[in-house]
Coordinates of C-alpha atoms in Angstrom, one line a residue:
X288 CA -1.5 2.8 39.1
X289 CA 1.2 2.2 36.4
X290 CA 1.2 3.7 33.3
X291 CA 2.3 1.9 30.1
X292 CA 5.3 -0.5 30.0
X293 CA 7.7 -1.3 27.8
X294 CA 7.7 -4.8 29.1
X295 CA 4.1 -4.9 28.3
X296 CA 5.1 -4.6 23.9
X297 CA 6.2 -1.3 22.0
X298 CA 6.5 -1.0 18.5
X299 CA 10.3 0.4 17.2
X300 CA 9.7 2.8 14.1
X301 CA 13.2 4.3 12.6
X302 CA 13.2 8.0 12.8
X303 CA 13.2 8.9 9.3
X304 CA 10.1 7.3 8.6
X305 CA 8.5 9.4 11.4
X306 CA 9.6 12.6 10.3
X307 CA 9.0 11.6 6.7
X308 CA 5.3 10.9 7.7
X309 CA 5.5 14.0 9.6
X310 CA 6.0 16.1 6.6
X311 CA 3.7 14.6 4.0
X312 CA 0.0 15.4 3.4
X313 CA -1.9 12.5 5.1
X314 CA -5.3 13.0 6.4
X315 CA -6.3 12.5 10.1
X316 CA -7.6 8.9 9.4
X317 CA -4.5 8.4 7.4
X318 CA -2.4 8.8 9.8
X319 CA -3.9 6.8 12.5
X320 CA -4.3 4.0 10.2
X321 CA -0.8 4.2 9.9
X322 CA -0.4 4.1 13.5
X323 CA -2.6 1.1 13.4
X324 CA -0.9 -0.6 10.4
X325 CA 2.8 -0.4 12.5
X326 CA 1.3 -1.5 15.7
X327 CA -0.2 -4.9 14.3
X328 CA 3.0 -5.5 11.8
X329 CA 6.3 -3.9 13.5
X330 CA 4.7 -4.3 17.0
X331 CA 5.0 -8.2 16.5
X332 CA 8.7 -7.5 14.6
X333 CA 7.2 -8.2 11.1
X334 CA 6.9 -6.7 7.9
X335 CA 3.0 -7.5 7.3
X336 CA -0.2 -8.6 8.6
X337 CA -3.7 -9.8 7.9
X338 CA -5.3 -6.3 8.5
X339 CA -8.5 -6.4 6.9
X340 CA -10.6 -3.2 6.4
X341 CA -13.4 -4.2 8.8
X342 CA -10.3 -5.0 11.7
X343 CA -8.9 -1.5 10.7
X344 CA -12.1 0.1 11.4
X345 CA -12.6 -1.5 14.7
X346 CA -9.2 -0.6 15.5
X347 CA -9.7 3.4 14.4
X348 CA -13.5 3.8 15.7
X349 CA -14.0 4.2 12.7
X350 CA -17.2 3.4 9.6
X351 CA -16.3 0.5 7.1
X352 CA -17.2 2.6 4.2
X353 CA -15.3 5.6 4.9
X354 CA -12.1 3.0 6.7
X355 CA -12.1 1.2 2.7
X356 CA -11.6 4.6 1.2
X357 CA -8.8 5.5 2.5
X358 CA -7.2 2.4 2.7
X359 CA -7.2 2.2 -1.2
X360 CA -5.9 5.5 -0.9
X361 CA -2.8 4.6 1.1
X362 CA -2.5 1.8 -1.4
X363 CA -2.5 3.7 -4.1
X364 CA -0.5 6.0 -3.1
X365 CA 2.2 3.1 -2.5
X366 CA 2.6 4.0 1.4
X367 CA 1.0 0.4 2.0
X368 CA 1.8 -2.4 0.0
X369 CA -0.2 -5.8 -0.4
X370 CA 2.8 -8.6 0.7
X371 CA 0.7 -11.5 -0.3
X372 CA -3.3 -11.4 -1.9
X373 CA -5.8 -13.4 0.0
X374 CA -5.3 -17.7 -0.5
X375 CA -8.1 -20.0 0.5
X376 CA -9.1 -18.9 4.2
X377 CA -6.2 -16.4 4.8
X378 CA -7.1 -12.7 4.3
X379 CA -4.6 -10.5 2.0
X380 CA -1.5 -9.5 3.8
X381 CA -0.6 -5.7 3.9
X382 CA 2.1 -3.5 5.4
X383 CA 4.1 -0.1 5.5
X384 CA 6.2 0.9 2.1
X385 CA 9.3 2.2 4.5
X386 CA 10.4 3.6 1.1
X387 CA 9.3 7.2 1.3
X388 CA 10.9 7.9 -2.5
X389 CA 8.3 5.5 -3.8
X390 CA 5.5 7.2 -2.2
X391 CA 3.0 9.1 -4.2
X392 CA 2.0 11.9 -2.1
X393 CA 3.2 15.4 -1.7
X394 CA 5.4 17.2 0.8
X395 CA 4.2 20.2 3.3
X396 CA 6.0 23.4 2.0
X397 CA 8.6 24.5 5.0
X398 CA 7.1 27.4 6.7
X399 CA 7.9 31.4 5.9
X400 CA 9.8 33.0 8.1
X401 CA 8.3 35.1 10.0
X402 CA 8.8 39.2 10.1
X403 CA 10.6 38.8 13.2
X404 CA 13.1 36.3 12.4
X405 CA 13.8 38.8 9.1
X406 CA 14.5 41.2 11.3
X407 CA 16.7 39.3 14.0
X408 CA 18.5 36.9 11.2
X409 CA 16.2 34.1 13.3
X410 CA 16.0 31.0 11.4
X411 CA 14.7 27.5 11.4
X412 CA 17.4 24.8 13.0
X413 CA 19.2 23.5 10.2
X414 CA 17.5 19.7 10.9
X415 CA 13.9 21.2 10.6
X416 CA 14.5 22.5 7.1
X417 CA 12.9 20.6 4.0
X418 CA 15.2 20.2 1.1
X419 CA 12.3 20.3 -1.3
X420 CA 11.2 22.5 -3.5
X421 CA 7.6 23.3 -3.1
X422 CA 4.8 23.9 -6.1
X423 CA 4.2 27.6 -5.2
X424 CA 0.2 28.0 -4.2
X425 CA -0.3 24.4 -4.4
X426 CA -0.6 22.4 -0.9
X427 CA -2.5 19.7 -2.8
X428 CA -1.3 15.9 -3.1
X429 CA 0.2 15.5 -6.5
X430 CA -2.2 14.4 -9.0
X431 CA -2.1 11.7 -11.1
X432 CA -1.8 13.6 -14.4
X433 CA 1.3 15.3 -13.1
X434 CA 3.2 12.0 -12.2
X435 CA 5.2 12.1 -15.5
X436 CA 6.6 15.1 -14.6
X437 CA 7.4 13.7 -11.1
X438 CA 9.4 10.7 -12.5
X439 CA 11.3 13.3 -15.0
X440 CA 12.8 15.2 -11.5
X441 CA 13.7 11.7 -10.5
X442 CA 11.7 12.0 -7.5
X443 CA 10.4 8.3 -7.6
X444 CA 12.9 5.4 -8.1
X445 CA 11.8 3.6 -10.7
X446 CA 14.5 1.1 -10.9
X447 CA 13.0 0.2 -7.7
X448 CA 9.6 0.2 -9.3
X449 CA 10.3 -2.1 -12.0
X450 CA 12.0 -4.5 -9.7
X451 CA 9.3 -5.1 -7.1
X452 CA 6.6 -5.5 -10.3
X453 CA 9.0 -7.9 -12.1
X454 CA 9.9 -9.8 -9.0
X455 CA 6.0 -9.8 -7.9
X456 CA 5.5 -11.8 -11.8
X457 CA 8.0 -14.0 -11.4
X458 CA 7.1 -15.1 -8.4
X459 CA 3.2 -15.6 -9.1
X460 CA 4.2 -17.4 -12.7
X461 CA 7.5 -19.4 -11.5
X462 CA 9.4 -17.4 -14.6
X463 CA 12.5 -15.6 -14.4
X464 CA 12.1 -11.8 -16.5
X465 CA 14.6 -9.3 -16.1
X466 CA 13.5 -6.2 -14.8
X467 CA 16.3 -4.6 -16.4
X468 CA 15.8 -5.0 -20.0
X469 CA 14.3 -1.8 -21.9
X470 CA 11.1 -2.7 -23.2
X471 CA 10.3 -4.2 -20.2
X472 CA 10.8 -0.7 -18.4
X473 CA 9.0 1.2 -21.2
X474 CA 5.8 -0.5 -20.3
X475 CA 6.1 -0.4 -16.8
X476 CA 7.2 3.6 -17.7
X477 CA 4.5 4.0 -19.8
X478 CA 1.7 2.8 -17.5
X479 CA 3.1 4.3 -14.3
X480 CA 3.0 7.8 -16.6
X481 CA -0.6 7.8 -17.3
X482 CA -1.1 7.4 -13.4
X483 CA -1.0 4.0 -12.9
X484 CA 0.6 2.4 -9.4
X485 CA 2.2 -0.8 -8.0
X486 CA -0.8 -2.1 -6.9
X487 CA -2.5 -1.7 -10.4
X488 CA 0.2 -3.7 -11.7
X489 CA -0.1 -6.4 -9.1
X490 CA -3.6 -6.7 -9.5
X491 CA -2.7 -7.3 -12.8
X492 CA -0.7 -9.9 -12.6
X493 CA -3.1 -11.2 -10.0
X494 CA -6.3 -11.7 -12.4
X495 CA -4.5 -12.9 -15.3
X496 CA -2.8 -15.6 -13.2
X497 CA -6.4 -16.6 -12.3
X498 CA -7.3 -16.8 -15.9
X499 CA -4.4 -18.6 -17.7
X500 CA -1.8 -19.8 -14.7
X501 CA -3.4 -23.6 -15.4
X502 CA -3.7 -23.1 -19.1
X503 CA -0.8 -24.7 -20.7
X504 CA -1.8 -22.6 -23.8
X505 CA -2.4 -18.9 -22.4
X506 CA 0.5 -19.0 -19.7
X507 CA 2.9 -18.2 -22.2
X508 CA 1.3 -15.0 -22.2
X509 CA 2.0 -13.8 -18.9
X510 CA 4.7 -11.7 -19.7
X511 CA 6.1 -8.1 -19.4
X512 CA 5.0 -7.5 -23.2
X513 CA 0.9 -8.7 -22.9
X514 CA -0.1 -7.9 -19.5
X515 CA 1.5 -3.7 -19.4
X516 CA 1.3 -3.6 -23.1
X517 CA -1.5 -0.2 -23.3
X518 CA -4.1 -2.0 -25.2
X519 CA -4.7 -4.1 -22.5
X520 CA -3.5 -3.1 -19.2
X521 CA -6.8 -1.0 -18.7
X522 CA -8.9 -3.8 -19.9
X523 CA -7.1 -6.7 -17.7
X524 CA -7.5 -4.6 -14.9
X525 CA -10.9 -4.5 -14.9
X526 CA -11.8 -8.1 -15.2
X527 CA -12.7 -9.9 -12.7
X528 CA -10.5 -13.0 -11.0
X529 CA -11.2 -16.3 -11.3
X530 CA -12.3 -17.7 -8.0
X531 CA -10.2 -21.0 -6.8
X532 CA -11.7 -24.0 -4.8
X533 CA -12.0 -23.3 -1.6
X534 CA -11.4 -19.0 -1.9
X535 CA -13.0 -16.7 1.2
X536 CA -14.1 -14.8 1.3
X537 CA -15.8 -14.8 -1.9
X538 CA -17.7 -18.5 -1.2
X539 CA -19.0 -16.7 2.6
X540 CA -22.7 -16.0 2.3
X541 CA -24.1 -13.3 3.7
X542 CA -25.1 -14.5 6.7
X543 CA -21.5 -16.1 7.4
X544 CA -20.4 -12.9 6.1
X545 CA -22.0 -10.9 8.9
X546 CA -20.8 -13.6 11.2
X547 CA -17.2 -13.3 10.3
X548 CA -17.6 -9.2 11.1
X549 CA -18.6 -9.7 14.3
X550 CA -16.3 -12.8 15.0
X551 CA -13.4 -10.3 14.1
X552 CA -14.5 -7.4 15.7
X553 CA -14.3 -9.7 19.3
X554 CA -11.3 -11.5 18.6
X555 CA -9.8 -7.8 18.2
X556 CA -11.8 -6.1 20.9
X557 CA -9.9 -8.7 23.2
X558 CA -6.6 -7.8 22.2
X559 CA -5.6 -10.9 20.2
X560 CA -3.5 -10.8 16.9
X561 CA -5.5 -10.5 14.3
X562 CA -3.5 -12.7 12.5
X563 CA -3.8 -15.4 14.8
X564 CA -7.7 -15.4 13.8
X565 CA -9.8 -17.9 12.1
X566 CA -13.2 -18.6 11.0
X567 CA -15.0 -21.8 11.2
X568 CA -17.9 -21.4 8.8
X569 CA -19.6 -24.9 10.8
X570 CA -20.5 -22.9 14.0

């Protein structure tokens, strides 16, 4: 019997990602999500894909509960991005962050060498070795507190940063803010110090676009300067969105709900793209 074919699909990951991957603290589930994640969005040759937590926990064998946690925590840790929140029937649209300097989670120390290799002048091959410098006694992810000290060692690109939030606004609001200009940075700065991520600022954006987007009177204020201002970034995030006409899954009841699950879970169990699927709440 054949084994696996390239004619059959593949899925073409650069290198450095892999070995960037490699070294970073990820969790088992973590990981295979990841595997998961590239699969379903550079296995079709795109950047993103409908992946919803309950098709991610088909995918992985995996509880809902437990698939949702890490999930945000990949999110959060910007190693996947939202491309597009969830309009009308179509789920939200996430994908892999291939920009590993904007990821917030720590690197695996390089290993000692061993008493042997003292001894012999052994060594690791030049390729293998991390250029890091590792926290001494500290394997643990970097913490949110200690973020501000990350951005000071220039280990996160904030240019980059400010450019994807600024570009995310102007392209929800149909307004044209520089990313560039200082105070706009300071609050983006500010917020990302105090341990705030991309996604927070997108969601953001997102909730105050449902509340004032249509209001001739409050859309002036969804600018750089009100919605990361400190007084009320907490606050906005927090709210809840205004639901649109038409929004899912939000109007699904729970019976449709449970029906959607299940719909899913087949579509997927039968190998089809799960962004080719769709849900008639009639049947």
């Amino acid at each position: 019997m054949a084994g696996p074919q390239l004619e059959d699909g593949y899925t073409r990951v650069a290198n450095e990602i892999l070995e960037q991957v490699a070294m970073r603290k990820f969790n088992g589930i973590q990981l295979r999500m990841l595997l998961i994640v590239w699969r379903y969005t550079y296995g079709f040759n795109r950047k993103s894909a409908e992946l919803s937590a309950t098709f991610l926990a088909t995918a992985l064998r995996s509880d809902l509960s437990g698939t949702k946690k890490e999930l945000k925590k990949l999110l959060d840790m910007n190693v996947l991005k939202v491309f597009r929140q969830a309009q009308g029937k179509h789920g939200r649209m996430i994908g892999f962050n291939k920009y590993s300097v904007q990821w917030l989670v720590g690197c695996n120390p390089p290993p000692q060498p061993s008493e042997d290799d003292e001894l012999t002048g052994g060594g690791l091959h030049p390729l293998l070795v991390d250029n890091h410098t590792p926290q001494e006694g500290d394997n643990r992810p970097p913490k949110k507190e200690s973020i501000n000290k990350t951005i000071k060692k220039g280990e996160i690109d904030l240019p980059s940063i400010h450019e994807e939030i600024i570009s995310y606004l102007n392209e929800k609001t149909g307004k044209n803010y520089n990313f560039k200009v200082k105070t706009t940075k300071d609050f983006i700065n500010g917020r990302i110090s105090e341990g705030r991520t991309v996604e927070d600022f997108k969601n953001v954006i997102d909730i105050k676009c449902s509340h004032w987007l249509n209001d001739p009177k409050m859309s002036q204020y969804l600018r750089p300067a009100t919605l990361f201002r400190p007084s009320n970034f907490d606050n906005y995030l927090n709210q809840e969105p205004t639901e649109q006409e038409g929004d899912s899954p939000g109007q699904l009841t729970r019976e449709q709900r449970l029906n959607y699950d299940d719909a899913i879970r087949e579509w997927v169990m039968k190998g089809n793209d799960p962004a080719d699927f769709r849900f008639d709440t009639n049947d």
